[in-house]
Amino acid sequence: MSKFIIEGGRPLNGHVRPSGNKNEALPALAACLLTDQPVTLKRMPKIGDVLTLCSILEALGATVEWLDDETVTINAKNVKPIAPPLELCAKVRASILLLGPLLARFRKATIPRPGGDVIGARRIDTHWEGIIALGGRLELDGQINGTAPSLQGAEIFMDEPSVTGTENLVMMAVLCKGTTIIHNAACEPHVVGVCNLLIAMGAQISGVGSNRLQIQGVESLNGAQHEIGPDFMEVGGYLCLAAMTKGKITVEDAGVKDFRFILRSLARIGIAPHIEGNSFVCDGTKEIEIQSDISGRTPTIYSGPWPAFPTDLMSVAIVAATQSAGTVIFFEKMFEGRMFFTDKLISMAATIILCDPHRVVVSGPSKLRGIRMSSPDIRAGMALVMAALAADGKSEIDHIFQIERGYYQIDRKLRSLGAQIEKV
Ligand code: EPU
């Protein structure tokens, strides 16, 4: 099994371009099932989860052709709504995203229960209720069996702004008869990206970027070209790394317009990059300091649905806070397993109190020291790499397939910034 060996304590400097956003790439691949014409997706990150979903599409009968390292064409002309292999679906939560497109195009779908991260319980009720509202019939007996005798637009009030739930329902609604209105829709940049891909394929969607989407169904969709947006989780990681290693990193083609709230939260831990065009420049050569509330109280950084601070950036922000002077509370409302990786930071000499599964208190700065550790999930894995890069001495991180599920050639990109990281 591969691992990273990292010799920390060096400033990271230079320019880097983030890959495409995994959480847009996965639904975009699922959307290709909606048409019998080829769809070309650019800035596609060739990461573990994407390759797994590509294999699932191939198992259904699609052709997957990589034109270069980040451009892929999917042709779903010969796809049949058969059950995809269980062992592939067990690897990615995103296999649930096949349900909407398959029901919309073939009126039939069989999907094994989705797999994915170990960070907490993930309900699928929002997908379920919405699909039934659009005319689907679903049964759960180890796998999900679906049919859609009628495909009828509907007014849907989602009980929570689920990201993949919204994507699934939009992908189904685009081929339903009549109008669908989705209230309380998720509006993350990746949801916007998927809607824009569908519009390029001929779908009629308004309200994109808001929490009320209106979809006018069409008869069929055509092929299209679409570019996946930059991965804001990767961007956030580089900004924190510049500050943590006291280097200077320019993140190019970074999608800066989506960062307003993220920048507010990073500013609370003392990280304040400046914007040049569509790039961020983060000069970390000055000491960083936690910014307390106006009343002088300990600040809290909490995650929430967009535009609030994304849960997927929590682990990265926690590790950055270990290098900032002062005390800050992190409150992760969604996942009950996302904070447990902090025991590894504590072993590296960070001062952290795990209050309960949802809250940690971090006091910094702490001089971290390298240790051997294991990557529990994608985001915590990246946070551990960052901790190791800021620490004195050598760290070994195994289970790095967890990191490679979400970050493309992260070791190569970090080496280009001066990091001493080897994959063995
Ligand atoms: N929610 C919160 N707090 C948050 C974020 C979300 O309470 O900080 C709520 C959401 O509003 C929603 C519920 O939690 O009501 C469930 O989440 P959701 O259904 O949106 O999760 P998901 O669609 O299963 C996607 C991403 C996850 C990401 C979540 C939340 C994909 C393939 N997965 O999951 O990505 O954490 O949305 O943004 O898009 C990851 O990339 O590491 C990852 C786990």
Short mmCIF file of C-alpha atoms and ligand atoms in Angstrom, two decimals:
data_model
loop_
_atom_site.label_atom_id
_atom_site.label_comp_id
_atom_site.label_asym_id
_atom_site.label_seq_id
_atom_site.Cartn_x
_atom_site.Cartn_y
_atom_site.Cartn_z
CA MET A 1 0.00 0.00 0.00
CA SER A 2 1.37 3.45 -0.93
CA LYS A 3 2.29 6.07 1.63
CA PHE A 4 3.65 9.62 1.73
CA ILE A 5 6.95 10.32 3.42
CA ILE A 6 7.21 13.98 4.28
CA GLU A 7 10.13 15.95 5.68
CA GLY A 8 8.49 19.07 7.10
CA GLY A 9 9.51 22.52 8.19
CA ARG A 10 10.24 24.09 4.78
CA PRO A 11 8.46 27.17 3.46
CA LEU A 12 6.34 26.49 0.38
CA ASN A 13 6.71 29.05 -2.39
CA GLY A 14 5.60 29.43 -5.98
CA HIS A 15 2.62 29.20 -8.30
CA VAL A 16 0.08 26.38 -8.47
CA ARG A 17 -3.13 25.72 -10.42
CA PRO A 18 -5.84 23.69 -8.68
CA SER A 19 -7.57 20.79 -10.42
CA GLY A 20 -11.30 20.71 -11.16
CA ASN A 21 -13.74 20.31 -8.26
CA LYS A 22 -14.45 16.63 -7.46
CA ASN A 23 -17.97 17.44 -6.31
CA GLU A 24 -18.82 19.00 -9.66
CA ALA A 25 -16.93 16.37 -11.67
CA LEU A 26 -18.92 13.44 -10.23
CA PRO A 27 -22.46 14.73 -10.98
CA ALA A 28 -21.23 16.02 -14.36
CA LEU A 29 -20.22 12.44 -15.25
CA ALA A 30 -23.65 11.22 -14.14
CA ALA A 31 -25.32 13.91 -16.27
CA CYS A 32 -23.66 12.41 -19.37
CA LEU A 33 -26.14 9.51 -19.02
CA LEU A 34 -28.97 11.87 -19.96
CA THR A 35 -28.07 11.99 -23.65
CA ASP A 36 -27.09 9.60 -26.45
CA GLN A 37 -24.62 12.19 -27.73
CA PRO A 38 -21.01 12.71 -26.58
CA VAL A 39 -20.30 15.14 -23.75
CA THR A 40 -16.80 16.53 -23.30
CA LEU A 41 -15.75 17.63 -19.83
CA LYS A 42 -12.63 19.76 -19.36
CA ARG A 43 -10.60 20.31 -16.19
CA MET A 44 -11.72 16.87 -15.08
CA PRO A 45 -9.60 15.76 -12.09
CA LYS A 46 -8.24 12.25 -12.75
CA ILE A 47 -8.72 11.28 -9.11
CA GLY A 48 -9.77 7.97 -7.56
CA ASP A 49 -13.50 8.80 -7.22
CA VAL A 50 -13.69 10.05 -10.83
CA LEU A 51 -11.97 6.93 -12.18
CA THR A 52 -14.35 4.74 -10.16
CA LEU A 53 -17.40 6.55 -11.53
CA CYS A 54 -15.97 6.31 -15.08
CA SER A 55 -15.65 2.53 -14.58
CA ILE A 56 -19.28 2.41 -13.43
CA LEU A 57 -20.36 4.29 -16.58
CA GLU A 58 -18.36 1.83 -18.70
CA ALA A 59 -20.02 -1.09 -16.92
CA LEU A 60 -23.39 0.41 -17.95
CA GLY A 61 -22.23 0.54 -21.60
CA ALA A 62 -20.79 4.06 -21.99
CA THR A 63 -17.47 4.78 -23.67
CA VAL A 64 -15.00 6.90 -21.73
CA GLU A 65 -12.20 8.50 -23.73
CA TRP A 66 -9.52 10.66 -22.12
CA LEU A 67 -8.40 13.22 -24.74
CA ASP A 68 -5.63 14.54 -22.49
CA ASP A 69 -4.80 14.47 -18.80
CA GLU A 70 -7.84 16.58 -17.85
CA THR A 71 -10.33 16.26 -20.70
CA VAL A 72 -12.70 13.34 -21.02
CA THR A 73 -15.46 12.53 -23.50
CA ILE A 74 -18.32 10.30 -22.36
CA ASN A 75 -20.62 8.72 -24.92
CA ALA A 76 -23.65 7.10 -23.27
CA LYS A 77 -25.36 6.10 -26.55
CA ASN A 78 -25.23 2.36 -25.78
CA VAL A 79 -25.95 2.56 -22.06
CA LYS A 80 -28.49 0.13 -20.60
CA PRO A 81 -30.11 0.63 -17.17
CA ILE A 82 -28.55 -2.53 -15.72
CA ALA A 83 -27.27 -2.78 -12.15
CA PRO A 84 -23.69 -1.47 -11.96
CA PRO A 85 -21.12 -3.63 -10.12
CA LEU A 86 -21.57 -3.59 -6.35
CA GLU A 87 -17.82 -3.46 -5.63
CA LEU A 88 -17.48 -0.21 -7.64
CA CYS A 89 -20.58 1.45 -6.18
CA ALA A 90 -19.46 0.54 -2.65
CA LYS A 91 -16.42 2.80 -3.16
CA VAL A 92 -18.22 6.07 -3.94
CA ARG A 93 -21.17 7.83 -2.38
CA ALA A 94 -21.67 9.55 -5.76
CA SER A 95 -23.12 6.37 -7.30
CA ILE A 96 -26.48 7.62 -5.91
CA LEU A 97 -26.22 10.34 -8.60
CA LEU A 98 -26.93 7.74 -11.29
CA LEU A 99 -30.49 7.34 -10.06
CA GLY A 100 -31.98 10.60 -11.40
CA PRO A 101 -30.39 10.43 -14.89
CA LEU A 102 -31.16 6.71 -15.41
CA LEU A 103 -34.80 7.12 -14.35
CA ALA A 104 -35.15 10.20 -16.57
CA ARG A 105 -33.70 8.56 -19.68
CA PHE A 106 -34.70 4.88 -19.27
CA ARG A 107 -37.46 5.03 -16.64
CA LYS A 108 -35.65 2.26 -14.82
CA ALA A 109 -32.63 2.12 -12.49
CA THR A 110 -31.02 -0.35 -10.10
CA ILE A 111 -28.29 1.03 -7.86
CA PRO A 112 -26.50 -0.67 -4.98
CA ARG A 113 -26.66 1.36 -1.77
CA PRO A 114 -23.95 4.06 -2.05
CA GLY A 115 -20.60 3.83 -0.25
CA GLY A 116 -18.14 6.67 0.40
CA ASP A 117 -16.54 8.32 3.41
CA VAL A 118 -16.52 7.17 7.00
CA ILE A 119 -17.18 10.65 8.35
CA GLY A 120 -20.76 10.10 9.46
CA ALA A 121 -24.27 9.00 8.58
CA ARG A 122 -25.51 10.34 5.24
CA ARG A 123 -29.22 10.18 4.66
CA ILE A 124 -30.76 9.82 1.20
CA ASP A 125 -34.33 10.79 2.16
CA THR A 126 -34.13 14.05 0.22
CA HIS A 127 -33.24 12.20 -2.99
CA TRP A 128 -35.91 9.62 -2.28
CA GLU A 129 -38.82 11.99 -1.60
CA GLY A 130 -37.98 14.20 -4.59
CA ILE A 131 -37.74 11.30 -7.03
CA ILE A 132 -41.14 10.03 -5.90
CA ALA A 133 -42.59 13.54 -6.33
CA LEU A 134 -41.33 13.49 -9.94
CA GLY A 135 -43.17 10.25 -10.69
CA GLY A 136 -40.56 7.68 -9.63
CA ARG A 137 -41.27 4.51 -7.67
CA LEU A 138 -38.47 3.31 -5.40
CA GLU A 139 -37.86 0.22 -3.30
CA LEU A 140 -34.98 -0.50 -0.97
CA ASP A 141 -34.00 -4.16 -0.58
CA GLY A 142 -30.24 -4.12 -0.18
CA GLN A 143 -30.13 -2.18 -3.40
CA ILE A 144 -32.29 0.67 -4.71
CA ASN A 145 -34.75 -0.44 -7.40
CA GLY A 146 -36.44 2.36 -9.27
CA THR A 147 -38.96 2.79 -12.05
CA ALA A 148 -40.60 5.92 -13.40
CA PRO A 149 -43.91 5.01 -15.08
CA SER A 150 -44.56 8.74 -15.50
CA LEU A 151 -42.11 11.62 -15.45
CA GLN A 152 -44.05 14.60 -14.24
CA GLY A 153 -42.74 17.96 -13.07
CA ALA A 154 -43.65 18.87 -9.47
CA GLU A 155 -43.19 21.47 -6.77
CA ILE A 156 -40.67 20.05 -4.31
CA PHE A 157 -39.80 21.39 -0.86
CA MET A 158 -36.53 19.72 0.06
CA ASP A 159 -36.35 19.04 3.81
CA GLU A 160 -32.64 20.00 3.71
CA PRO A 161 -30.47 21.68 1.06
CA SER A 162 -28.71 18.46 0.09
CA VAL A 163 -26.00 18.91 -2.55
CA THR A 164 -26.26 15.55 -4.31
CA GLY A 165 -30.02 15.51 -3.62
CA THR A 166 -30.46 18.77 -5.54
CA GLU A 167 -28.24 17.52 -8.37
CA ASN A 168 -30.14 14.23 -8.64
CA LEU A 169 -33.53 15.95 -8.76
CA VAL A 170 -32.44 18.56 -11.31
CA MET A 171 -31.01 15.81 -13.53
CA MET A 172 -34.34 13.98 -13.38
CA ALA A 173 -36.54 17.07 -13.73
CA VAL A 174 -34.87 18.25 -16.96
CA LEU A 175 -36.61 15.40 -18.82
CA CYS A 176 -39.90 15.49 -16.90
CA LYS A 177 -43.09 16.83 -18.48
CA GLY A 178 -43.95 20.36 -17.39
CA THR A 179 -42.45 22.54 -14.70
CA THR A 180 -40.52 21.55 -11.60
CA ILE A 181 -39.78 24.00 -8.81
CA ILE A 182 -37.24 22.96 -6.17
CA HIS A 183 -37.39 24.99 -2.95
CA ASN A 184 -34.56 24.91 -0.39
CA ALA A 185 -32.17 23.72 -3.12
CA ALA A 186 -28.42 23.59 -2.43
CA CYS A 187 -26.51 26.36 -4.23
CA GLU A 188 -22.82 25.40 -3.87
CA PRO A 189 -20.58 26.36 -6.84
CA HIS A 190 -20.58 22.69 -7.90
CA VAL A 191 -24.40 22.65 -8.03
CA VAL A 192 -24.23 25.78 -10.19
CA GLY A 193 -21.65 24.07 -12.43
CA VAL A 194 -23.89 21.03 -12.95
CA CYS A 195 -26.87 23.25 -13.82
CA ASN A 196 -24.71 25.12 -16.34
CA LEU A 197 -23.65 21.82 -17.94
CA LEU A 198 -27.31 20.77 -18.21
CA ILE A 199 -28.20 24.13 -19.77
CA ALA A 200 -25.41 23.61 -22.33
CA MET A 201 -27.03 20.22 -23.07
CA GLY A 202 -30.33 21.95 -23.82
CA ALA A 203 -32.05 21.95 -20.42
CA GLN A 204 -34.17 24.89 -19.30
CA ILE A 205 -33.28 25.88 -15.76
CA SER A 206 -33.70 29.25 -14.07
CA GLY A 207 -32.72 30.45 -10.61
CA VAL A 208 -29.27 28.85 -10.91
CA GLY A 209 -27.14 29.87 -7.91
CA SER A 210 -30.20 30.50 -5.70
CA ASN A 211 -32.11 28.11 -3.44
CA ARG A 212 -35.17 28.12 -5.73
CA LEU A 213 -34.63 26.33 -9.02
CA GLN A 214 -37.25 26.26 -11.75
CA ILE A 215 -36.92 23.63 -14.45
CA GLN A 216 -39.00 23.41 -17.60
CA GLY A 217 -38.77 19.84 -18.90
CA VAL A 218 -37.60 19.18 -22.47
CA GLU A 219 -38.01 16.11 -24.74
CA SER A 220 -34.32 15.24 -24.97
CA LEU A 221 -30.85 16.60 -24.30
CA ASN A 222 -27.89 16.95 -26.64
CA GLY A 223 -24.12 16.62 -26.32
CA ALA A 224 -22.09 19.56 -25.01
CA GLN A 225 -18.71 20.78 -23.80
CA HIS A 226 -18.27 22.04 -20.28
CA GLU A 227 -15.40 23.05 -18.02
CA ILE A 228 -15.45 21.95 -14.38
CA GLY A 229 -14.82 24.80 -11.89
CA PRO A 230 -11.68 24.92 -9.72
CA ASP A 231 -11.62 22.84 -6.56
CA PHE A 232 -12.11 25.38 -3.78
CA MET A 233 -11.09 22.78 -1.18
CA GLU A 234 -7.70 22.48 -2.88
CA VAL A 235 -7.42 26.28 -3.17
CA GLY A 236 -8.20 26.69 0.55
CA GLY A 237 -5.51 24.13 1.34
CA TYR A 238 -2.79 26.09 -0.50
CA LEU A 239 -3.79 29.36 1.18
CA CYS A 240 -3.49 27.72 4.59
CA LEU A 241 -0.22 26.03 3.63
CA ALA A 242 1.42 29.34 2.70
CA ALA A 243 0.57 30.68 6.16
CA MET A 244 1.49 27.46 7.99
CA THR A 245 4.91 27.08 6.36
CA LYS A 246 5.68 30.83 6.22
CA GLY A 247 5.96 30.77 2.44
CA LYS A 248 4.31 32.66 -0.39
CA ILE A 249 1.93 30.83 -2.73
CA THR A 250 0.06 32.15 -5.74
CA VAL A 251 -2.99 30.04 -6.57
CA GLU A 252 -3.85 30.66 -10.21
CA ASP A 253 -7.21 30.27 -11.91
CA ALA A 254 -8.70 29.86 -8.44
CA GLY A 255 -12.36 30.92 -8.90
CA VAL A 256 -11.93 33.83 -6.47
CA LYS A 257 -15.55 35.02 -6.86
CA ASP A 258 -16.75 32.02 -4.85
CA PHE A 259 -14.56 32.77 -1.86
CA ARG A 260 -16.31 35.62 -0.08
CA PHE A 261 -17.49 33.67 2.95
CA ILE A 262 -14.49 31.35 2.99
CA LEU A 263 -12.19 34.38 3.17
CA ARG A 264 -14.13 35.74 6.16
CA SER A 265 -13.60 32.48 8.04
CA LEU A 266 -9.92 32.20 7.06
CA ALA A 267 -9.42 35.81 8.22
CA ARG A 268 -10.55 34.72 11.70
CA ILE A 269 -7.49 32.45 11.89
CA GLY A 270 -5.30 35.24 10.52
CA ILE A 271 -5.07 34.11 6.88
CA ALA A 272 -5.78 36.99 4.50
CA PRO A 273 -4.65 36.39 0.91
CA HIS A 274 -5.01 39.16 -1.63
CA ILE A 275 -6.70 38.83 -4.99
CA GLU A 276 -5.01 39.46 -8.34
CA GLY A 277 -7.45 38.87 -11.19
CA ASN A 278 -8.61 35.27 -10.76
CA SER A 279 -5.62 34.34 -8.55
CA PHE A 280 -4.94 34.45 -4.84
CA VAL A 281 -1.57 35.49 -3.49
CA CYS A 282 -1.01 34.33 0.07
CA ASP A 283 2.08 35.77 1.73
CA GLY A 284 2.59 33.78 4.90
CA THR A 285 5.89 35.28 5.93
CA LYS A 286 4.27 37.20 8.82
CA GLU A 287 3.08 35.47 12.02
CA ILE A 288 -0.66 34.70 11.99
CA GLU A 289 -3.05 35.45 14.81
CA ILE A 290 -6.63 34.43 15.67
CA GLN A 291 -9.01 37.42 15.38
CA SER A 292 -11.31 37.47 18.40
CA ASP A 293 -14.90 38.72 18.27
CA ILE A 294 -15.46 42.48 18.68
CA SER A 295 -16.46 41.82 22.29
CA GLY A 296 -13.11 40.06 22.80
CA ARG A 297 -14.66 36.57 23.05
CA THR A 298 -13.13 33.43 21.54
CA PRO A 299 -14.30 33.21 17.91
CA THR A 300 -16.21 30.25 16.51
CA ILE A 301 -15.86 28.97 12.97
CA TYR A 302 -18.87 26.88 12.04
CA SER A 303 -19.68 25.06 8.82
CA GLY A 304 -23.01 25.25 7.05
CA PRO A 305 -24.71 24.93 3.67
CA TRP A 306 -23.43 27.40 1.03
CA PRO A 307 -22.71 30.30 1.24
CA ALA A 308 -21.54 29.45 4.78
CA PHE A 309 -18.10 27.97 5.44
CA PRO A 310 -17.98 24.55 3.70
CA THR A 311 -17.75 21.46 5.90
CA ASP A 312 -15.19 20.06 3.46
CA LEU A 313 -12.75 22.84 4.46
CA MET A 314 -13.11 22.26 8.22
CA SER A 315 -10.18 19.84 8.65
CA VAL A 316 -7.88 22.10 6.65
CA ALA A 317 -8.87 25.17 8.71
CA ILE A 318 -8.39 23.25 11.98
CA VAL A 319 -4.86 22.28 11.07
CA ALA A 320 -4.08 25.86 9.98
CA ALA A 321 -5.34 27.16 13.33
CA THR A 322 -2.66 25.12 15.15
CA GLN A 323 -0.14 27.59 13.69
CA SER A 324 -2.06 30.76 14.58
CA ALA A 325 -1.62 32.63 17.87
CA GLY A 326 -4.74 32.46 20.05
CA THR A 327 -7.75 30.24 20.62
CA VAL A 328 -10.61 29.37 18.28
CA ILE A 329 -13.58 27.00 18.40
CA PHE A 330 -14.58 24.92 15.39
CA PHE A 331 -18.19 23.74 15.21
CA GLU A 332 -18.92 21.12 12.55
CA LYS A 333 -22.67 20.66 12.46
CA MET A 334 -23.01 18.06 9.74
CA PHE A 335 -20.62 15.11 10.08
CA GLU A 336 -20.22 13.35 13.43
CA GLY A 337 -16.90 11.74 12.41
CA ARG A 338 -15.04 14.63 10.84
CA MET A 339 -13.27 15.89 14.00
CA PHE A 340 -11.76 12.60 15.18
CA PHE A 341 -8.59 13.02 13.10
CA THR A 342 -7.55 15.73 15.57
CA ASP A 343 -6.15 12.98 17.84
CA LYS A 344 -3.32 12.73 15.29
CA LEU A 345 -2.68 16.47 15.50
CA ILE A 346 -2.57 16.13 19.30
CA SER A 347 0.06 13.38 18.89
CA MET A 348 2.02 15.86 16.77
CA ALA A 349 1.98 18.26 19.77
CA ALA A 350 -0.97 20.48 18.78
CA THR A 351 -3.04 21.93 21.63
CA ILE A 352 -6.57 20.78 20.85
CA ILE A 353 -9.53 19.82 23.01
CA LEU A 354 -12.09 17.57 21.33
CA CYS A 355 -15.21 18.72 23.21
CA ASP A 356 -17.63 16.33 21.51
CA PRO A 357 -17.95 14.81 18.00
CA HIS A 358 -18.91 18.21 16.58
CA ARG A 359 -16.65 20.73 18.35
CA VAL A 360 -12.94 21.25 18.92
CA VAL A 361 -11.03 24.08 20.59
CA VAL A 362 -7.61 24.83 19.08
CA SER A 363 -4.97 26.99 20.78
CA GLY A 364 -1.87 27.97 18.90
CA PRO A 365 0.72 28.33 17.75
CA SER A 366 2.15 24.86 18.44
CA LYS A 367 5.46 23.56 17.15
CA LEU A 368 4.32 20.33 15.48
CA ARG A 369 6.57 17.28 15.21
CA GLY A 370 6.42 14.60 12.52
CA ILE A 371 4.88 11.20 13.33
CA ARG A 372 3.51 8.08 11.56
CA MET A 373 -0.19 8.24 10.85
CA SER A 374 -3.01 6.99 8.67
CA SER A 375 -5.40 9.00 6.51
CA PRO A 376 -9.02 8.48 7.72
CA ASP A 377 -10.88 10.31 4.88
CA ILE A 378 -10.19 12.61 1.93
CA ARG A 379 -10.29 15.94 3.75
CA ALA A 380 -8.65 14.84 7.01
CA GLY A 381 -5.97 13.14 4.90
CA MET A 382 -5.12 16.43 3.21
CA ALA A 383 -5.08 18.17 6.59
CA LEU A 384 -2.59 15.59 7.90
CA VAL A 385 -0.34 16.17 4.86
CA MET A 386 -0.46 19.89 5.65
CA ALA A 387 0.36 19.29 9.32
CA ALA A 388 3.31 17.12 8.29
CA LEU A 389 4.59 19.83 5.93
CA ALA A 390 4.54 22.38 8.77
CA ALA A 391 6.02 19.99 11.35
CA ASP A 392 9.63 19.49 12.35
CA GLY A 393 11.07 16.18 11.18
CA LYS A 394 9.74 13.25 9.24
CA SER A 395 6.13 12.05 8.97
CA GLU A 396 4.74 8.96 7.27
CA ILE A 397 1.12 8.92 6.14
CA ASP A 398 -0.42 5.69 4.91
CA HIS A 399 -3.90 4.92 3.50
CA ILE A 400 -3.16 7.65 0.96
CA PHE A 401 -5.69 6.19 -1.47
CA GLN A 402 -8.11 8.18 0.72
CA ILE A 403 -6.30 11.40 -0.26
CA GLU A 404 -5.95 10.37 -3.91
CA ARG A 405 -9.71 9.78 -4.10
CA GLY A 406 -10.03 13.57 -3.99
CA TYR A 407 -6.74 15.32 -4.88
CA TYR A 408 -4.98 14.86 -8.22
CA GLN A 409 -1.19 14.39 -8.05
CA ILE A 410 -1.06 16.37 -4.84
CA ASP A 411 2.50 15.18 -4.10
CA ARG A 412 3.74 16.47 -7.49
CA LYS A 413 2.01 19.84 -6.99
CA LEU A 414 3.42 20.20 -3.47
CA ARG A 415 6.94 19.29 -4.68
CA SER A 416 6.65 22.06 -7.29
CA LEU A 417 6.16 24.45 -4.33
CA GLY A 418 9.33 23.15 -2.63
CA ALA A 419 7.80 20.48 -0.37
CA GLN A 420 9.82 17.40 0.43
CA ILE A 421 7.17 14.73 -0.09
CA GLU A 422 7.69 11.31 -1.66
CA LYS A 423 5.15 8.64 -2.52
CA VAL A 424 6.54 5.19 -1.84
N1 EPU B 1 -25.21 20.46 5.97
C1 EPU B 1 -25.00 20.88 7.26
N2 EPU B 1 -23.81 21.49 7.56
C2 EPU B 1 -22.88 21.68 6.61
C3 EPU B 1 -23.09 21.27 5.29
C4 EPU B 1 -24.29 20.65 5.00
O1 EPU B 1 -25.81 20.71 8.13
O2 EPU B 1 -21.83 22.21 6.96
C5 EPU B 1 -26.47 19.80 5.68
C6 EPU B 1 -26.89 20.03 4.25
O3 EPU B 1 -27.55 21.25 4.15
C7 EPU B 1 -27.78 18.87 4.02
C8 EPU B 1 -27.23 17.75 4.89
O4 EPU B 1 -26.28 18.39 5.73
O5 EPU B 1 -29.01 19.22 4.53
C9 EPU B 1 -26.70 16.59 4.12
O6 EPU B 1 -25.66 16.94 3.23
P1 EPU B 1 -25.72 16.68 1.68
O7 EPU B 1 -26.86 15.81 1.34
O8 EPU B 1 -25.60 18.01 1.01
O9 EPU B 1 -24.39 15.87 1.46
P2 EPU B 1 -24.04 15.03 0.19
O10 EPU B 1 -24.78 15.53 -0.98
O11 EPU B 1 -24.17 13.60 0.53
C10 EPU B 1 -22.04 16.47 -0.68
C11 EPU B 1 -20.58 16.26 -0.97
C12 EPU B 1 -19.82 16.11 0.34
C13 EPU B 1 -20.06 17.37 1.18
C14 EPU B 1 -21.57 17.61 1.38
C15 EPU B 1 -21.89 18.94 2.07
C16 EPU B 1 -20.56 15.22 -3.12
C17 EPU B 1 -20.29 14.00 -3.94
N3 EPU B 1 -20.40 15.10 -1.80
O12 EPU B 1 -22.49 15.32 -0.01
O13 EPU B 1 -18.44 16.03 0.00
O14 EPU B 1 -19.43 17.23 2.42
O15 EPU B 1 -22.24 17.65 0.09
O16 EPU B 1 -21.38 20.01 1.35
O17 EPU B 1 -20.88 16.26 -3.66
C18 EPU B 1 -16.15 15.56 0.34
O18 EPU B 1 -15.96 16.03 -0.79
O19 EPU B 1 -15.22 15.30 1.14
C19 EPU B 1 -17.53 15.32 0.76
C20 EPU B 1 -17.83 14.54 1.79
#
